Amino acid sequence: MKKMKRIVAIICVACLAFSIVGCTRLQVTREIAKVNGRVITEAEFKYYLENVKTQMLAEAGVQDETGFWDAEIDGVKASEAAKNKALEEVLRVEMACIKAEEKGLTIPADQAKQIKNSINFPDKEQADAYNELKKETGLSDELMIELMSKATLAGIYANDLLTNSPEALEPSAEEVKAIYEKDYVRVKHVLIGNTDEEADTSELSEEEATKKAEEYKEKQLKKAEDVLAKAKAGRNFDTLVKDYGEDPGMAEAANGYTFTKGEMVPEFEEASFNLAVDEVSELVESSYGWHIIKKYELLSEGEEYDKVIESVKSPLMEKKYNELLDSYKESMTIEIRNDVFNGVKVK
C-alpha cells in the first residue's frame, strides 16, 4: 500500500544494498544478540550498521568521513549513535518476524523465489562486486538470502498491520494537520540564473571566458533587480514567473512548490520559511542564481494536497510502527552481548 512505502523501506533496508555495501571482514558466526532465543550474528548487525552509516552520511551531506564518527550528534558520539540505531533496526526486524510467524504470515513462493534469484547478478560488474563482498566478509549465499527473507517478512507484517489493524499505525487527522501547518510552506519563485549554460567558450582563453561569465552574471543580476521591482510594485506574480522565470519546474507546478525543511537549497528554504503569506522576498542568491520568492497559503484540497498529506503521514506512521515494535520488548526476552557490541568499531 502507498502509505506503507516508507515503513517498508525502513525495515527492508537490508534488501536494498546487497550489491553495493562495503562491509569489511565480518565475523559470521559470533552472536551479538538474541531475541526469544533467536540469534542475531555480528555479521547481520554489521550489515545493518553499514546501511545506517550510509544513511547518516547522506543526511549530513558528508562526502569525507574523516572525523565524522568522532563528532557528536545531539550529545552522542556519531559512531555510538550509528551502532545504537543499527541495533534498534536489527532487533525490530527480528521482533517483526516473530510476530509475523505468530500470525501465520509467510513469504509467498514467488517472492521467496525472487529473493533466491536476487543474488544471481546478470551484470558482470555487479556479480564481481557481490563475489568480492562474499570474499571480504565470509558471508555465504545462504546468509544473504536469510537476511533478505527476514526483511521481506517484516515488511509483510507491516502491511498486515495496516490492513487489519490500521488504528495501530494511522495518525490522527489532528496530528497530521498540526505538522502540515507547522512544518510545510508553499511558494512560487522567479529564478534568474547566474550561468549561461549555452555559452560556447571553447575558443576563448581562460581570462576571456571568465570575463564573459562575469558580464553575463552582471546582466542577469540587473534583470533580477528589475523583476524584483515589478514584483514589489504588485505586478501579477504568475505573469512574472511565466515571462522571466528560468526554473523549468515552475512550468509544471501551477500551485508552486509545497515542501518541508531539508528539501530545497538552504538559502531558498530559509527565505521561504521566513516570509509571511503573500509577502515577496528580496533577492535570494543561491548556486542556481537569484530567486524572487512569494509565499502562499497552504493548499487544503486537491490531488497535490493529498500527495503532500501522504508525505506528512509517512514519518508519523514510521514512528508509530517503531514504537509498536519497541513495545514488544516487554514480552520478549532480549539478550545483548555487550562485549561483542562494544567491540564493534565504526570507521
XYZ file of C-alpha atoms in Angstrom, residues 1-9 155-163 310 314:
20
model
C 0.000 0.000 0.000
C 1.111 3.521 -0.765
C 1.054 4.703 2.850
C 3.433 1.993 3.929
C 6.175 2.646 1.374
C 8.451 4.452 3.814
C 7.897 1.986 6.660
C 8.539 -0.984 4.420
C 11.590 0.768 3.001
C 7.532 -5.896 5.507
C 4.701 -8.397 5.130
C 3.949 -7.994 8.837
C 3.838 -4.198 8.494
C 1.403 -4.416 5.585
C -0.748 -6.889 7.502
C -0.927 -4.440 10.402
C -2.045 -1.638 8.128
C -4.685 -3.838 6.504
C 0.648 11.343 2.468
C 4.677 8.708 6.389
